[in-house]
Short mmCIF file of C-alpha atoms in Angstrom, two decimals:
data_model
loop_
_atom_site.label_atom_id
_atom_site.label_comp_id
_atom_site.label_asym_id
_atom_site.label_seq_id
_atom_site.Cartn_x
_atom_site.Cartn_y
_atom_site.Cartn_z
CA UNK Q 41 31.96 19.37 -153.72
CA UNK Q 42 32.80 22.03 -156.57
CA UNK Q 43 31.94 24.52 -154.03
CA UNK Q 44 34.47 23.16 -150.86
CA UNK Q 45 37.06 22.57 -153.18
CA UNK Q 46 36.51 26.84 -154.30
CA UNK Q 47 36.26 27.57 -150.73
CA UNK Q 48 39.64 25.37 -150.00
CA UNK Q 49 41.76 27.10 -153.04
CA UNK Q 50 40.33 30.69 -151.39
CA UNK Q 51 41.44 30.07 -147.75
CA UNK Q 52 44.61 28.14 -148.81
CA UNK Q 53 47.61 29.82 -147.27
CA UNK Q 54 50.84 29.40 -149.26
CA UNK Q 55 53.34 27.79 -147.77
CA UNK Q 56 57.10 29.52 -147.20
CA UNK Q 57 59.84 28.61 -145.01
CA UNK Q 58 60.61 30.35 -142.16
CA UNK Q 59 63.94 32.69 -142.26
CA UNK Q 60 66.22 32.49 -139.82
CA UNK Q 61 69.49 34.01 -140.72
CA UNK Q 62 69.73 36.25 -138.48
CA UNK Q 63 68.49 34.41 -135.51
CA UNK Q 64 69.44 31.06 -135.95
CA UNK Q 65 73.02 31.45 -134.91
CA UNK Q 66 71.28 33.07 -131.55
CA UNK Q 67 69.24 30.01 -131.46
CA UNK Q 68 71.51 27.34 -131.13
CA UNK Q 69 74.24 29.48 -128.99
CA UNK Q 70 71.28 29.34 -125.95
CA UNK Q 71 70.31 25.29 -126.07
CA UNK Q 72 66.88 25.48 -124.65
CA UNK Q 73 66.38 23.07 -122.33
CA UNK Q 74 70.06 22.32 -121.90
CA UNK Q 75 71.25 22.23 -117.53
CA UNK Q 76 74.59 22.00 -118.08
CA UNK Q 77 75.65 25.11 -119.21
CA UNK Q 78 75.05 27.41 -116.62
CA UNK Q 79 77.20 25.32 -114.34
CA UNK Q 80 79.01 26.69 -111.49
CA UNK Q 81 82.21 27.57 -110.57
CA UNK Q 82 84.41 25.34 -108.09
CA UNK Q 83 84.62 28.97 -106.28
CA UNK Q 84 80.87 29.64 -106.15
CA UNK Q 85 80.72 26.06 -104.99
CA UNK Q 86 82.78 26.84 -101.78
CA UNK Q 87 81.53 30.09 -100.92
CA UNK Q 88 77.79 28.91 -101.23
CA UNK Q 89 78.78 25.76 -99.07
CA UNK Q 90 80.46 27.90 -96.43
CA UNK Q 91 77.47 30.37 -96.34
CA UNK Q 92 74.93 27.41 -95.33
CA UNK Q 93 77.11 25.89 -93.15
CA UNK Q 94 77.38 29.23 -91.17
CA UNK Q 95 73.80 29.63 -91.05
CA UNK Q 96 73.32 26.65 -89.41
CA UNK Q 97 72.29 27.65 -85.80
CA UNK Q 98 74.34 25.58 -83.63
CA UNK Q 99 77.78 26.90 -86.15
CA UNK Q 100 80.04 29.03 -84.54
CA UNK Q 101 80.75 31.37 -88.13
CA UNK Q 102 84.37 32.33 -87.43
CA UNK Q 103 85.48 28.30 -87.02
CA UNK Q 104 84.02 27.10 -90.69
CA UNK Q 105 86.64 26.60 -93.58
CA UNK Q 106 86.50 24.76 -96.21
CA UNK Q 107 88.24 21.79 -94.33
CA UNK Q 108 86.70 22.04 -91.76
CA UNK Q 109 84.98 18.63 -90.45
CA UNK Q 110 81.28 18.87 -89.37
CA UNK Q 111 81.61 16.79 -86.03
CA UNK Q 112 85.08 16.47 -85.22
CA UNK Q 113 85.44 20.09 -85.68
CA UNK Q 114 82.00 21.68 -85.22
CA UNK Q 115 80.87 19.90 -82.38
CA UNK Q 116 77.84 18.97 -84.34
CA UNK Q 117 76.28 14.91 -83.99
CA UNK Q 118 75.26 12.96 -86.69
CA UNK Q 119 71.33 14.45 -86.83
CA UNK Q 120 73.26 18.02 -87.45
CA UNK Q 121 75.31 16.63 -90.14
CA UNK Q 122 71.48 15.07 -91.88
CA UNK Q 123 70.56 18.36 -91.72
CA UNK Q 124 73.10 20.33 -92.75
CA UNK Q 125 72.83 18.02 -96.12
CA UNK Q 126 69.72 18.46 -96.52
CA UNK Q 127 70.03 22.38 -96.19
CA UNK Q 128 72.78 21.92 -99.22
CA UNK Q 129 70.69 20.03 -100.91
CA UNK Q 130 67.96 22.98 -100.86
CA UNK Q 131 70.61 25.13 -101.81
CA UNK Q 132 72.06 24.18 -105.30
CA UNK Q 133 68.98 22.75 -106.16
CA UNK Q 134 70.11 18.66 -105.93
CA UNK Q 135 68.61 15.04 -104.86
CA UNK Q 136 71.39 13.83 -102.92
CA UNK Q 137 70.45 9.47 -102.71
CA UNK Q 138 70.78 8.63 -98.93
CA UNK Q 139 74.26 6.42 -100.17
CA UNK Q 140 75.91 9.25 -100.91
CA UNK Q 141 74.51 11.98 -97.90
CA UNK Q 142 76.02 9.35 -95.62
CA UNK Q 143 79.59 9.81 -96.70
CA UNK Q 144 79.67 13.63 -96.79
CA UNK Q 145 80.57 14.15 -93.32
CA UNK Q 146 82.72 17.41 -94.04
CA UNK Q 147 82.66 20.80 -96.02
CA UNK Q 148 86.02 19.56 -98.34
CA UNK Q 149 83.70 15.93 -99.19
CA UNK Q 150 80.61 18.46 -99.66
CA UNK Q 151 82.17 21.00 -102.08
CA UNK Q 152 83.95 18.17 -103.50
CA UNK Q 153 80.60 16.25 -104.07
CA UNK Q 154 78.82 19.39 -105.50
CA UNK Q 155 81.26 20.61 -107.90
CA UNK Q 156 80.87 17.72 -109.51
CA UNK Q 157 77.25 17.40 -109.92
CA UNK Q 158 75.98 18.23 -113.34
CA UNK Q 159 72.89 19.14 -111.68
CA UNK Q 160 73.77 22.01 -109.16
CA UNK Q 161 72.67 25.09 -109.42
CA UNK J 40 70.17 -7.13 -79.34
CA UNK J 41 66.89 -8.60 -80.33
CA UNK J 42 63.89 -8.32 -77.91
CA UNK J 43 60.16 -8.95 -78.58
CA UNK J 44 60.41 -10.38 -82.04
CA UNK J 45 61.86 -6.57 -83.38
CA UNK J 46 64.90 -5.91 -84.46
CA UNK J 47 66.98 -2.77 -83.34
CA UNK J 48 67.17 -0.14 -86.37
CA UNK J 49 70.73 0.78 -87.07
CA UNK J 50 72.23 3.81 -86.99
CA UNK J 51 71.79 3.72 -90.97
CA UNK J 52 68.45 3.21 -91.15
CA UNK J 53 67.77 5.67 -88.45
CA UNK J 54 69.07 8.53 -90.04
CA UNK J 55 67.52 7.42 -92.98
CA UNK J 56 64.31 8.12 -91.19
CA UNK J 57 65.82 10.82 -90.28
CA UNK J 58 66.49 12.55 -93.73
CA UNK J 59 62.97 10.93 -95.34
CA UNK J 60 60.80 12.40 -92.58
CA UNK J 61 62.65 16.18 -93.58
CA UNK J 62 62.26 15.36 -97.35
CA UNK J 63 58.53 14.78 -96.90
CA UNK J 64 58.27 17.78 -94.64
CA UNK J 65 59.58 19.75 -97.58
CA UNK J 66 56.67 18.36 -100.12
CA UNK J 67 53.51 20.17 -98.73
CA UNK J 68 52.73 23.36 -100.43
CA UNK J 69 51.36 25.05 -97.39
CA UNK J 70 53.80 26.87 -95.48
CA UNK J 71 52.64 26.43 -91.76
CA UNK J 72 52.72 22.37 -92.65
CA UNK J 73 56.23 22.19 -93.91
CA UNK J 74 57.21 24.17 -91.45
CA UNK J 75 55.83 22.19 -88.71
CA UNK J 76 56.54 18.65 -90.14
CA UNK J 77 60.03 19.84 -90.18
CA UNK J 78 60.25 21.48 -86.70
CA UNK J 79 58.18 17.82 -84.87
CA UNK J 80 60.87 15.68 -86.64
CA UNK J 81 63.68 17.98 -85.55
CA UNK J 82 62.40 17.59 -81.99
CA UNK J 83 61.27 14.33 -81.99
CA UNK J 84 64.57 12.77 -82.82
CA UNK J 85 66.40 15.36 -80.49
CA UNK J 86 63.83 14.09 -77.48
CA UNK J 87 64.54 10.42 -78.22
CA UNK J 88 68.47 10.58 -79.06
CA UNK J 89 69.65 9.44 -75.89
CA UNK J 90 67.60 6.66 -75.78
CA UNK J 91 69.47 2.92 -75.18
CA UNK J 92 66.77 0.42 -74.37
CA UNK J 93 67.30 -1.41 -77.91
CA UNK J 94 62.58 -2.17 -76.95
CA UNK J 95 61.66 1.71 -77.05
CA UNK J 96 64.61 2.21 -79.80
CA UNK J 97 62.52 -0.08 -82.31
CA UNK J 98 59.55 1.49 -80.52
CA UNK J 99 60.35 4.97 -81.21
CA UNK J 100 61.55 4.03 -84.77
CA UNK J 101 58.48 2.37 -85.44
CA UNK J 102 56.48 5.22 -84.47
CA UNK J 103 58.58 7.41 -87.01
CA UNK J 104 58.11 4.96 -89.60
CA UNK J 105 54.18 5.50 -89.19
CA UNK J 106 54.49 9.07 -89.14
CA UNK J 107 56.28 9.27 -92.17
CA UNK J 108 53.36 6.33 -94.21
CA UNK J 109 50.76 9.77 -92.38
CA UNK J 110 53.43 12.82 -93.59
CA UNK J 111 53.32 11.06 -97.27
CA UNK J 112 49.46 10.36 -97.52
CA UNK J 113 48.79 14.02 -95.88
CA UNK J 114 51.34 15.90 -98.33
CA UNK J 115 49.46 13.92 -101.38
CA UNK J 116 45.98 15.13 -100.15
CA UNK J 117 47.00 18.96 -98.93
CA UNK J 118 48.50 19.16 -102.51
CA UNK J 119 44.94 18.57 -103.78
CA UNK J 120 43.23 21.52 -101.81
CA UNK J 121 46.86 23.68 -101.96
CA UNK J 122 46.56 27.48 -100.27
CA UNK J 123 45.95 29.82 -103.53
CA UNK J 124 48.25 32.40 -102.18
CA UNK J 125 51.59 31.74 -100.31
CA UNK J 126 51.83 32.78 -97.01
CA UNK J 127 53.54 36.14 -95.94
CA UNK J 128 56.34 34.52 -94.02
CA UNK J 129 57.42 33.31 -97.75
CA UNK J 130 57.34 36.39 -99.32
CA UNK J 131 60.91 38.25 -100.16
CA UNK J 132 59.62 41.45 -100.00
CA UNK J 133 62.39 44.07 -97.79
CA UNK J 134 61.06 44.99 -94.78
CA UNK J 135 59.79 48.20 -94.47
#
């Protein structure tokens, strides 16, 4: 016993707080694990949206602006429009429920839809 | 509408299909699997679009519906024995 409690008051290391005056200021000004600041800009929004709807194969480039609606403009069907939300959806990083993938039918309800995500990325 | 005891999907529930079979396909970890989970529901749904019989509607739905109970077991057991390196059609490297 006399000779753990020796050993214990050798080892002991003294306790200190850590300083932080320099870095805590940096600290706080990143919020780890915080999403929401990096969010995007309604700008980045549209010319993301516009990019992957004129990579879609069966898109004619020169026709798609931001108002532009997916099958009464596009010529696209309803299968097209599932995928083309599904290729947004892979692009800013989002879950899109099936409630609300139903009603975005054209690039203005898309960017719309996106920019307001606090998710997208 | 109703023939054989099955009910007709609706145009809801069919794209719903639709959009689950591509968000399984997107699950497996091996390239060559997504790829082609992605590509057969692409061109399965293409093959049976202009189908109007309301029997092989609910037939063909059905079907789907039992691919997509396989796509989810499959993706679940591929994730166990996942490729250790990715394949070289995912690499970004520029082409040389």
């Amino acid at each position: 016993m006399a000779l753990r409690t020796a050993v214990l008051r050798h080892v002991r290391i003294p306790v200190q707080t850590l300083t932080l005056n320099g870095s805590k200021q940096q600290l706080w000004s990143l919020r780890f694990m915080s999403s929401h600041d990096d969010h995007i800009t309604k700008a980045e929004v549209i010319e993301r949206v516009l990019s992957v709807v004129k990579s879609f194969p069966k898109v004619d480039p020169a026709e798609v602006t931001p108002e532009v609606h997916f099958q009464k403009d596009l010529g696209l069907d309803s299968l097209d429009n599932v995928e083309i939300v599904m290729a947004l959806e892979e692009e800013f990083k989002l879950e899109i429920p099936d409630k609300e993938a139903d009603k975005i039918d054209s690039c203005n309800l898309a960017i719309e839809y996106i920019s307001n995500h606090p998710m997208a990325s | 509408m109703v023939s054989s005891g099955v009910a007709a999907p609706t145009r809801t529930e069919i794209l719903g299909l639709y959009r689950s079979l591509l968000r399984v396909a997107r699950d497996f970890c091996d390239y060559n699997i997504r790829e082609y989970t992605k590509r057969r529901t692409i061109d399965g749904f293409r093959e049976n679009q202009n189908l109007t019989d309301a029997n092989s509607i609910s037939s063909a739905y059905l079907e789907g519906k039992s691919q997509l109970a396989v796509a989810k077991r499959q993706s679940v057991v591929y994730s166990l024995y996942a490729p250790k390196v990715k394949s070289v059609m995912e690499l970004n490297t520029p082409t040389i």
